[in-house]
Amino acid sequence: HSCAEVLPVVRLAAPAIANNALAMLLQLVDAAYVGRLGSLELAAAALGNAYFSMIWYFILGVSTALDTLASQAHGAGDSRSVRQWGRTAGIVLLAMCLPAGLLLYMAEWVVVNLFRQSGAETAQLTGQFCIGLIPGLPALALLTGLQKFQQAQSRMLPSVYVGVVANVLNVCANYTFIWTFGWGFIGSPLATSCVRFVSLLMLSAVEIASMYDSRKSHRAEARLHLRLPDAPRTFGDQIGTFLRLGLPGGFMLGIEAWSFEMQTILAGRLGRTALDANTVMLSIASFTFISFPFGIAAAASIRVGNLLGAQQPGRARAAAHTCLVIGVAFMAVCGLVIFVSRASLTSIFIHDAAISDAVVRLAPSIALFQVLDGYQGVAGGILRGLGRQPLIAAVNLVAFWLIGIPVGSVLAFGSQLGVVALWWGLSLGLLVGSLTFAWVISRIDWQGEAQIALLRAAIEPDASALERSLPLLG
């Protein structure tokens, strides 16, 4: 079964990886244009993007409820429920844009009063940058929900095609807004907002066109009547079920993202060399994780959810194990490359002997971190496919904030290890998290999860009550 799942997993993971890479490329292009305006503008844009990410990852985590609900409903052939969960996601994600927009509007105040790491001019530019991102926030929220709605149905390529076009538009929009219109620094975030809105229109057009595929709809409805009762939940029940998975999902991603921001702040207190070395290694670690295991995790959520909904628990288990092997193997190779090439890594970013020495000292801890990050990331994707977002959030809280950050801080400031200790602390936290996930996955009753999937994802009144009556680990 595991070998048979390699090709389906790769077919899902490859577009997901490409989509993540295209999203990262958008930010790189923005940075390239802003960098031509000056170092102050580049620093403000970097700070603005970091602040935006701290807010956005929570919203992105909320959208992972679709990884469970829509993928399981699609596997069961319940197209009506898939569409309903998609609409519910759109409403919830749009509502979350209101507090998120307010937080972005307060960016200058937050940078001045909470971050305390930049001057008044940088804080002012950061505030302008975040305000420029506000118009595109609703479009990004709906775009993300629509992408997950399509991906839950194993329709991965539309997002990739839209991402390619969006990157071309982003190059043109940045140039036009910054220089042709003469808007300067504020032109870059406004260009980003514009591109996000156009991307939503393009993907929506693809979705509208797909609605006319009547043959697919007829097949799905035929399977639906064989499997599920035709008794709709109330709207309040749908929102409640979505939020029971979505809100823990928000904390699931937010807790992890916020921990790395805290690590950067702690590294800054150890001196400029420690901060620069930490930035180099964090950039590498983020790139390797987002470019591959994050995509594998998305594929794991979709594949496991689809197979459980289709009542194929054996294949779901095989898909989970296949994803874990692929993700860990890739990150092990990445860790080995980082360790072997540690002496030359810094030259990609900066030429400085002190920073190079710090990077060399960091390499062993980063190499171990890569493997553990790969396992925890993919395992989290598997558990999202099973609807275990609350469990993942709890494990992340313990791993990062009760173990990783405290242990790293004590060692960093109470010994001579410095910034290296911060990464050893995170690695220890990830080790605890990975072992916990491994234990949970080993105890999964896959047959029972397949039965739960039908009731959880269906728009059926008593499903939520049954779900709450079942134990966490199945």
Short mmCIF file of C-alpha atoms in Angstrom, two decimals:
data_model
loop_
_atom_site.label_atom_id
_atom_site.label_comp_id
_atom_site.label_asym_id
_atom_site.label_seq_id
_atom_site.Cartn_x
_atom_site.Cartn_y
_atom_site.Cartn_z
CA HIS A 1 0.00 0.00 0.00
CA SER A 2 2.81 2.45 0.89
CA CYS A 3 4.50 2.07 -2.50
CA ALA A 4 1.15 2.48 -4.25
CA GLU A 5 0.65 5.81 -2.49
CA VAL A 6 3.93 7.38 -3.65
CA LEU A 7 2.60 8.55 -7.02
CA PRO A 8 -0.71 9.98 -5.70
CA VAL A 9 1.18 11.83 -2.96
CA VAL A 10 3.71 13.24 -5.42
CA ARG A 11 0.90 14.38 -7.74
CA LEU A 12 -0.58 16.36 -4.87
CA ALA A 13 2.68 17.54 -3.34
CA ALA A 14 4.42 18.81 -6.50
CA PRO A 15 1.80 21.50 -7.28
CA ALA A 16 1.59 22.41 -3.58
CA ILE A 17 5.36 22.89 -3.47
CA ALA A 18 5.24 24.97 -6.66
CA ASN A 19 2.44 27.09 -5.21
CA ASN A 20 4.45 27.76 -2.04
CA ALA A 21 7.52 28.67 -4.08
CA LEU A 22 5.50 31.10 -6.20
CA ALA A 23 4.11 32.74 -3.06
CA MET A 24 7.65 33.18 -1.71
CA LEU A 25 8.75 34.63 -5.06
CA LEU A 26 6.13 37.37 -4.73
CA GLN A 27 7.80 38.61 -1.54
CA LEU A 28 11.28 38.37 -3.07
CA VAL A 29 10.20 40.55 -6.01
CA ASP A 30 8.67 43.09 -3.62
CA ALA A 31 11.92 43.17 -1.63
CA ALA A 32 13.98 43.65 -4.80
CA TYR A 33 11.92 46.68 -5.86
CA VAL A 34 11.78 48.22 -2.39
CA GLY A 35 15.52 47.65 -1.95
CA ARG A 36 16.17 49.98 -4.87
CA LEU A 37 14.52 52.77 -2.90
CA GLY A 38 17.03 52.50 -0.05
CA SER A 39 18.12 50.45 2.96
CA LEU A 40 15.66 52.21 5.27
CA GLU A 41 12.75 51.29 3.01
CA LEU A 42 13.99 47.70 2.74
CA ALA A 43 14.22 47.38 6.53
CA ALA A 44 10.72 48.81 6.95
CA ALA A 45 9.30 46.44 4.34
CA ALA A 46 10.99 43.46 6.01
CA LEU A 47 9.58 44.49 9.38
CA GLY A 48 6.16 45.06 7.84
CA ASN A 49 6.15 41.64 6.19
CA ALA A 50 7.20 40.02 9.47
CA TYR A 51 4.36 41.75 11.32
CA PHE A 52 1.89 40.85 8.57
CA SER A 53 3.00 37.20 8.74
CA MET A 54 2.39 37.08 12.49
CA ILE A 55 -1.22 38.09 11.82
CA TRP A 56 -1.73 36.18 8.60
CA TYR A 57 -0.54 32.80 9.88
CA PHE A 58 -3.40 32.76 12.36
CA ILE A 59 -5.93 33.31 9.55
CA LEU A 60 -4.16 30.70 7.43
CA GLY A 61 -4.40 28.28 10.34
CA VAL A 62 -8.14 28.89 10.62
CA SER A 63 -8.49 27.94 6.96
CA THR A 64 -7.02 24.49 7.72
CA ALA A 65 -10.48 23.43 8.89
CA LEU A 66 -11.11 22.89 5.17
CA ASP A 67 -8.19 20.43 5.11
CA THR A 68 -10.36 18.23 7.30
CA LEU A 69 -13.96 19.01 6.43
CA ALA A 70 -13.81 19.57 2.68
CA SER A 71 -11.28 16.80 1.95
CA GLN A 72 -13.25 14.20 3.91
CA ALA A 73 -16.54 15.29 2.34
CA HIS A 74 -14.98 15.08 -1.13
CA GLY A 75 -13.63 11.61 -0.40
CA ALA A 76 -17.15 10.55 0.57
CA GLY A 77 -18.50 11.94 -2.70
CA ASP A 78 -20.58 14.54 -0.84
CA SER A 79 -20.28 17.49 -3.23
CA ARG A 80 -23.07 19.36 -1.45
CA SER A 81 -21.14 19.37 1.81
CA VAL A 82 -17.90 20.33 0.03
CA ARG A 83 -19.59 23.41 -1.41
CA GLN A 84 -21.19 24.28 1.92
CA TRP A 85 -17.89 24.05 3.81
CA GLY A 86 -16.33 26.25 1.13
CA ARG A 87 -19.00 28.93 1.66
CA THR A 88 -18.65 28.66 5.43
CA ALA A 89 -14.89 29.12 5.13
CA GLY A 90 -15.37 32.24 3.02
CA ILE A 91 -17.66 33.81 5.62
CA VAL A 92 -15.36 33.00 8.55
CA LEU A 93 -12.18 34.13 6.80
CA LEU A 94 -13.79 37.39 5.67
CA ALA A 95 -14.96 38.09 9.23
CA MET A 96 -11.42 37.57 10.51
CA CYS A 97 -10.16 40.29 8.16
CA LEU A 98 -11.82 42.93 10.36
CA PRO A 99 -9.62 42.48 13.47
CA ALA A 100 -6.64 41.64 11.26
CA GLY A 101 -7.07 44.90 9.35
CA LEU A 102 -7.26 46.82 12.62
CA LEU A 103 -4.01 45.23 13.80
CA LEU A 104 -2.32 46.15 10.51
CA TYR A 105 -3.57 49.72 10.88
CA MET A 106 -1.88 49.81 14.32
CA ALA A 107 1.46 48.57 12.95
CA GLU A 108 3.38 51.79 13.61
CA TRP A 109 2.24 51.86 17.25
CA VAL A 110 3.10 48.17 17.68
CA VAL A 111 6.60 48.62 16.24
CA VAL A 112 7.30 51.65 18.44
CA ASN A 113 5.86 50.30 21.69
CA LEU A 114 6.31 46.54 21.50
CA PHE A 115 9.15 45.72 19.14
CA ARG A 116 11.38 48.63 20.27
CA GLN A 117 14.02 47.62 17.73
CA SER A 118 13.75 50.42 15.19
CA GLY A 119 13.78 54.20 14.90
CA ALA A 120 10.80 56.48 14.46
CA GLU A 121 11.26 56.79 10.69
CA THR A 122 11.45 53.02 10.23
CA ALA A 123 8.34 52.57 12.37
CA GLN A 124 6.47 55.18 10.32
CA LEU A 125 7.39 53.49 7.03
CA THR A 126 6.46 50.10 8.49
CA GLY A 127 3.04 51.48 9.38
CA GLN A 128 2.59 52.82 5.85
CA PHE A 129 3.61 49.47 4.38
CA CYS A 130 1.09 47.55 6.50
CA ILE A 131 -1.69 50.02 5.70
CA GLY A 132 -0.94 49.42 2.02
CA LEU A 133 -1.52 45.70 2.57
CA ILE A 134 -4.98 46.19 4.12
CA PRO A 135 -6.94 46.54 0.83
CA GLY A 136 -5.67 43.17 -0.36
CA LEU A 137 -6.34 41.33 2.91
CA PRO A 138 -9.96 40.26 2.13
CA ALA A 139 -8.88 39.15 -1.34
CA LEU A 140 -6.03 37.09 0.13
CA ALA A 141 -8.37 35.50 2.69
CA LEU A 142 -10.92 34.51 0.03
CA LEU A 143 -8.14 33.40 -2.34
CA THR A 144 -6.70 31.12 0.35
CA GLY A 145 -10.12 29.65 1.13
CA LEU A 146 -10.78 29.04 -2.57
CA GLN A 147 -7.37 27.42 -3.02
CA LYS A 148 -8.00 25.05 -0.13
CA PHE A 149 -11.51 24.36 -1.42
CA GLN A 150 -10.06 23.27 -4.77
CA GLN A 151 -7.11 21.43 -3.25
CA ALA A 152 -9.43 19.40 -1.01
CA GLN A 153 -10.88 18.05 -4.26
CA SER A 154 -7.34 17.25 -5.52
CA ARG A 155 -7.54 20.16 -7.98
CA MET A 156 -4.06 21.53 -7.41
CA LEU A 157 -3.03 23.01 -10.75
CA PRO A 158 -5.36 26.05 -10.99
CA SER A 159 -3.58 27.70 -8.05
CA VAL A 160 -0.22 27.11 -9.72
CA TYR A 161 -1.32 28.65 -13.01
CA VAL A 162 -2.77 31.66 -11.21
CA GLY A 163 0.44 31.94 -9.16
CA VAL A 164 2.56 32.11 -12.32
CA VAL A 165 0.40 34.87 -13.80
CA ALA A 166 0.36 36.69 -10.45
CA ASN A 167 4.16 36.79 -10.35
CA VAL A 168 4.30 38.34 -13.81
CA LEU A 169 1.66 40.89 -12.80
CA ASN A 170 3.54 41.62 -9.58
CA VAL A 171 6.68 42.63 -11.48
CA CYS A 172 4.68 44.98 -13.69
CA ALA A 173 2.53 46.34 -10.85
CA ASN A 174 5.51 47.13 -8.61
CA TYR A 175 7.28 49.04 -11.39
CA THR A 176 4.10 50.87 -12.38
CA PHE A 177 3.00 51.83 -8.88
CA ILE A 178 6.44 52.78 -7.55
CA TRP A 179 7.90 54.67 -10.51
CA THR A 180 5.35 55.21 -13.29
CA PHE A 181 2.68 56.52 -10.92
CA GLY A 182 5.33 58.03 -8.66
CA TRP A 183 3.88 56.54 -5.48
CA GLY A 184 7.28 55.45 -4.17
CA PHE A 185 7.49 53.18 -1.13
CA ILE A 186 3.73 52.84 -0.59
CA GLY A 187 3.40 51.65 -4.19
CA SER A 188 4.86 48.22 -3.39
CA PRO A 189 2.26 47.08 -0.81
CA LEU A 190 -0.50 48.58 -2.93
CA ALA A 191 0.80 46.59 -5.89
CA THR A 192 0.73 43.47 -3.72
CA SER A 193 -2.88 44.19 -2.73
CA CYS A 194 -3.83 44.72 -6.37
CA VAL A 195 -2.20 41.45 -7.44
CA ARG A 196 -4.02 39.57 -4.68
CA PHE A 197 -7.35 40.95 -5.85
CA VAL A 198 -6.64 40.04 -9.50
CA SER A 199 -5.51 36.55 -8.39
CA LEU A 200 -8.84 36.07 -6.62
CA LEU A 201 -10.71 37.11 -9.76
CA MET A 202 -8.70 34.68 -11.90
CA LEU A 203 -9.15 31.70 -9.58
CA SER A 204 -12.84 32.54 -9.15
CA ALA A 205 -13.24 32.51 -12.93
CA VAL A 206 -11.67 29.05 -13.03
CA GLU A 207 -14.05 27.86 -10.31
CA ILE A 208 -17.12 29.27 -12.06
CA ALA A 209 -16.08 27.53 -15.27
CA SER A 210 -15.67 24.22 -13.43
CA MET A 211 -19.22 24.47 -12.06
CA TYR A 212 -20.51 23.70 -15.54
CA ASP A 213 -18.93 20.26 -15.48
CA SER A 214 -22.28 18.55 -15.00
CA ARG A 215 -20.95 15.03 -15.39
CA LYS A 216 -18.77 15.37 -12.31
CA SER A 217 -21.68 16.79 -10.32
CA HIS A 218 -23.99 13.95 -11.31
CA ARG A 219 -21.43 11.33 -10.32
CA ALA A 220 -20.85 13.00 -6.96
CA GLU A 221 -24.55 13.30 -6.20
CA ALA A 222 -25.12 9.65 -7.10
CA ARG A 223 -22.48 8.60 -4.59
CA LEU A 224 -23.90 11.00 -2.01
CA HIS A 225 -27.33 9.40 -1.93
CA LEU A 226 -25.75 6.01 -1.33
CA ARG A 227 -23.72 7.22 1.64
CA LEU A 228 -25.15 10.11 3.56
CA PRO A 229 -28.49 11.32 4.91
CA ASP A 230 -30.02 14.40 3.32
CA ALA A 231 -30.69 16.47 6.45
CA PRO A 232 -28.91 19.84 6.46
CA ARG A 233 -27.29 21.36 9.54
CA THR A 234 -28.27 24.82 10.62
CA PHE A 235 -25.96 27.66 9.62
CA GLY A 236 -24.92 28.11 13.25
CA ASP A 237 -23.93 24.45 13.50
CA GLN A 238 -21.80 24.77 10.38
CA ILE A 239 -20.00 27.84 11.73
CA GLY A 240 -19.52 26.13 15.09
CA THR A 241 -18.09 22.96 13.56
CA PHE A 242 -15.76 25.00 11.35
CA LEU A 243 -14.52 27.12 14.25
CA ARG A 244 -13.97 24.08 16.50
CA LEU A 245 -11.30 23.06 14.02
CA GLY A 246 -10.36 26.46 12.61
CA LEU A 247 -9.59 28.40 15.79
CA PRO A 248 -7.22 25.72 17.16
CA GLY A 249 -5.76 25.62 13.64
CA GLY A 250 -5.08 29.35 13.89
CA PHE A 251 -3.20 28.90 17.14
CA MET A 252 -1.51 25.83 15.66
CA LEU A 253 0.26 27.89 12.99
CA GLY A 254 0.38 31.12 14.97
CA ILE A 255 2.17 29.58 17.95
CA GLU A 256 4.90 28.24 15.67
CA ALA A 257 5.30 31.44 13.64
CA TRP A 258 5.35 33.66 16.74
CA SER A 259 8.04 31.49 18.33
CA PHE A 260 10.46 32.24 15.49
CA GLU A 261 9.77 35.96 15.82
CA MET A 262 10.55 35.67 19.53
CA GLN A 263 13.73 33.78 18.70
CA THR A 264 14.80 36.62 16.40
CA ILE A 265 14.18 39.15 19.18
CA LEU A 266 16.25 37.07 21.60
CA ALA A 267 19.06 36.71 19.06
CA GLY A 268 19.09 40.50 18.68
CA ARG A 269 19.77 40.85 22.40
CA LEU A 270 22.88 38.71 21.97
CA GLY A 271 24.46 41.23 19.61
CA ARG A 272 24.53 42.13 15.93
CA THR A 273 26.71 39.16 14.92
CA ALA A 274 24.38 36.69 16.63
CA LEU A 275 21.36 38.34 15.01
CA ASP A 276 22.90 38.25 11.52
CA ALA A 277 23.97 34.61 11.89
CA ASN A 278 20.52 33.70 13.16
CA THR A 279 18.92 35.54 10.21
CA VAL A 280 21.06 33.59 7.73
CA MET A 281 20.19 30.20 9.21
CA LEU A 282 16.54 31.07 9.77
CA SER A 283 16.27 32.10 6.11
CA ILE A 284 17.72 28.76 5.03
CA ALA A 285 15.57 26.74 7.44
CA SER A 286 12.42 28.60 6.38
CA PHE A 287 13.17 28.15 2.69
CA THR A 288 13.78 24.40 2.96
CA PHE A 289 10.67 23.85 5.11
CA ILE A 290 8.24 25.96 3.09
CA SER A 291 9.59 24.75 -0.24
CA PHE A 292 9.12 21.03 0.50
CA PRO A 293 7.75 19.65 3.83
CA PHE A 294 5.03 22.32 3.90
CA GLY A 295 3.89 21.06 0.50
CA ILE A 296 4.13 17.43 1.61
CA ALA A 297 2.07 18.31 4.69
CA ALA A 298 -0.62 19.84 2.46
CA ALA A 299 -0.63 16.71 0.32
CA ALA A 300 -0.88 14.56 3.46
CA SER A 301 -3.93 16.49 4.72
CA ILE A 302 -5.69 16.19 1.38
CA ARG A 303 -4.83 12.56 0.67
CA VAL A 304 -5.56 11.27 4.17
CA GLY A 305 -8.82 13.23 4.35
CA ASN A 306 -9.95 12.07 0.90
CA LEU A 307 -9.21 8.41 1.65
CA LEU A 308 -10.90 8.47 5.05
CA GLY A 309 -13.99 10.04 3.50
CA ALA A 310 -13.89 7.37 0.79
CA GLN A 311 -13.83 4.67 3.51
CA GLN A 312 -10.35 3.42 2.62
CA PRO A 313 -8.60 3.52 6.01
CA GLY A 314 -5.83 1.14 4.97
CA ARG A 315 -4.78 3.37 2.11
CA ALA A 316 -5.07 6.45 4.34
CA ARG A 317 -2.62 4.87 6.77
CA ALA A 318 -0.27 3.98 3.91
CA ALA A 319 -0.46 7.53 2.54
CA ALA A 320 0.39 8.94 5.97
CA HIS A 321 3.49 6.76 6.29
CA THR A 322 4.55 7.55 2.72
CA CYS A 323 4.36 11.29 3.39
CA LEU A 324 6.41 10.94 6.57
CA VAL A 325 9.16 9.00 4.81
CA ILE A 326 9.37 11.47 1.91
CA GLY A 327 9.36 14.54 4.16
CA VAL A 328 11.95 13.27 6.64
CA ALA A 329 14.22 11.93 3.88
CA PHE A 330 14.27 15.29 2.10
CA MET A 331 14.98 17.24 5.27
CA ALA A 332 17.71 14.78 6.27
CA VAL A 333 19.42 15.50 2.96
CA CYS A 334 19.00 19.23 3.56
CA GLY A 335 20.48 18.89 7.03
CA LEU A 336 23.45 16.97 5.66
CA VAL A 337 24.06 19.61 2.97
CA ILE A 338 23.92 22.39 5.58
CA PHE A 339 26.40 20.57 7.80
CA VAL A 340 28.85 19.75 5.01
CA SER A 341 28.72 23.19 3.37
CA ARG A 342 28.55 25.19 6.61
CA ALA A 343 31.81 27.03 5.94
CA SER A 344 30.58 28.50 2.65
CA LEU A 345 26.92 29.15 3.49
CA THR A 346 27.45 32.70 4.70
CA SER A 347 28.99 33.85 1.41
CA ILE A 348 25.54 33.58 -0.19
CA PHE A 349 24.27 36.33 2.10
CA ILE A 350 27.17 38.38 3.46
CA HIS A 351 30.98 38.47 3.67
CA ASP A 352 31.95 38.77 7.31
CA ALA A 353 34.38 36.55 9.21
CA ALA A 354 32.63 36.84 12.58
CA ILE A 355 29.24 35.98 11.11
CA SER A 356 30.78 33.08 9.17
CA ASP A 357 32.22 31.64 12.39
CA ALA A 358 28.83 31.96 14.09
CA VAL A 359 27.11 30.19 11.19
CA VAL A 360 29.63 27.33 11.36
CA ARG A 361 28.83 26.90 15.06
CA LEU A 362 25.10 26.94 14.30
CA ALA A 363 25.23 24.34 11.51
CA PRO A 364 25.06 21.12 13.64
CA SER A 365 22.00 22.31 15.56
CA ILE A 366 20.34 23.48 12.32
CA ALA A 367 21.04 20.10 10.67
CA LEU A 368 19.22 18.30 13.49
CA PHE A 369 16.48 20.92 13.48
CA GLN A 370 15.83 20.26 9.77
CA VAL A 371 15.07 16.56 10.31
CA LEU A 372 12.82 17.18 13.32
CA ASP A 373 11.06 20.06 11.57
CA GLY A 374 10.39 17.82 8.58
CA TYR A 375 8.82 15.11 10.73
CA GLN A 376 6.73 17.46 12.86
CA GLY A 377 5.54 19.43 9.83
CA VAL A 378 4.39 16.40 7.85
CA ALA A 379 2.91 14.71 10.93
CA GLY A 380 0.93 17.87 11.55
CA GLY A 381 -0.42 17.65 7.99
CA ILE A 382 -1.54 14.07 8.59
CA LEU A 383 -3.28 15.00 11.82
CA ARG A 384 -5.01 17.96 10.13
CA GLY A 385 -6.49 15.47 7.69
CA LEU A 386 -7.96 13.70 10.72
CA GLY A 387 -9.28 16.88 12.34
CA ARG A 388 -6.76 16.99 15.19
CA GLN A 389 -6.04 20.73 15.05
CA PRO A 390 -6.66 21.17 18.81
CA LEU A 391 -4.10 18.48 19.58
CA ILE A 392 -1.53 20.01 17.21
CA ALA A 393 -2.01 23.45 18.78
CA ALA A 394 -1.49 22.02 22.28
CA VAL A 395 1.65 20.13 21.25
CA ASN A 396 3.06 23.22 19.50
CA LEU A 397 2.40 25.31 22.60
CA VAL A 398 4.37 22.88 24.75
CA ALA A 399 7.12 22.24 22.19
CA PHE A 400 7.86 25.86 21.30
CA TRP A 401 6.76 28.01 24.23
CA LEU A 402 7.13 25.73 27.27
CA ILE A 403 10.29 23.92 26.14
CA GLY A 404 11.99 25.41 23.08
CA ILE A 405 12.03 29.15 23.87
CA PRO A 406 12.57 28.86 27.68
CA VAL A 407 15.33 26.24 27.45
CA GLY A 408 17.05 28.09 24.62
CA SER A 409 16.86 31.39 26.51
CA VAL A 410 18.28 29.96 29.73
CA LEU A 411 21.18 28.36 27.89
CA ALA A 412 21.81 31.35 25.63
CA PHE A 413 21.98 33.95 28.40
CA GLY A 414 23.20 31.72 31.22
CA SER A 415 26.13 30.07 29.44
CA GLN A 416 28.65 30.78 26.71
CA LEU A 417 26.62 29.02 24.01
CA GLY A 418 24.94 32.20 22.80
CA VAL A 419 22.72 32.00 19.72
CA VAL A 420 23.54 28.30 19.26
CA ALA A 421 21.58 27.58 22.43
CA LEU A 422 18.45 29.14 20.95
CA TRP A 423 18.48 26.56 18.16
CA TRP A 424 19.28 23.68 20.51
CA GLY A 425 16.30 24.75 22.59
CA LEU A 426 14.01 24.75 19.55
CA SER A 427 15.41 21.38 18.49
CA LEU A 428 14.63 19.95 21.92
CA GLY A 429 11.09 21.29 21.70
CA LEU A 430 10.67 19.82 18.22
CA LEU A 431 12.00 16.48 19.45
CA VAL A 432 9.33 16.38 22.16
CA GLY A 433 6.68 17.43 19.65
CA SER A 434 7.80 14.86 17.08
CA LEU A 435 7.80 12.03 19.62
CA THR A 436 4.31 13.06 20.74
CA PHE A 437 3.02 13.09 17.17
CA ALA A 438 4.66 9.71 16.51
CA TRP A 439 2.90 8.25 19.55
CA VAL A 440 -0.45 9.71 18.51
CA ILE A 441 -0.14 8.45 14.92
CA SER A 442 0.83 4.98 16.13
CA ARG A 443 -2.41 4.81 18.16
CA ILE A 444 -4.80 5.97 15.45
CA ASP A 445 -7.77 3.69 14.83
CA TRP A 446 -7.94 4.23 11.08
CA GLN A 447 -11.16 2.26 10.66
CA GLY A 448 -12.83 4.34 13.34
CA GLU A 449 -11.51 7.57 11.82
CA ALA A 450 -13.08 6.62 8.49
CA GLN A 451 -16.47 6.32 10.17
CA ILE A 452 -16.00 9.63 11.98
CA ALA A 453 -15.08 11.30 8.68
CA LEU A 454 -18.49 10.58 7.17
CA LEU A 455 -20.32 12.15 10.08
CA ARG A 456 -17.95 15.06 10.68
CA ALA A 457 -17.86 16.36 7.11
CA ALA A 458 -21.49 15.72 6.20
CA ILE A 459 -23.99 18.55 6.63
CA GLU A 460 -25.95 16.36 9.05
CA PRO A 461 -27.39 17.47 12.43
CA ASP A 462 -26.09 14.89 14.87
CA ALA A 463 -22.55 14.68 13.53
CA SER A 464 -21.06 17.26 15.88
CA ALA A 465 -22.58 15.61 18.94
CA LEU A 466 -21.15 12.25 17.94
CA GLU A 467 -17.76 13.81 17.28
CA ARG A 468 -17.63 15.39 20.74
CA SER A 469 -18.48 12.05 22.35
CA LEU A 470 -15.45 10.31 20.89
CA PRO A 471 -12.05 10.25 22.65
CA LEU A 472 -9.26 12.43 21.26
CA LEU A 473 -6.99 9.64 20.11
CA GLY A 474 -9.66 7.38 18.60
#
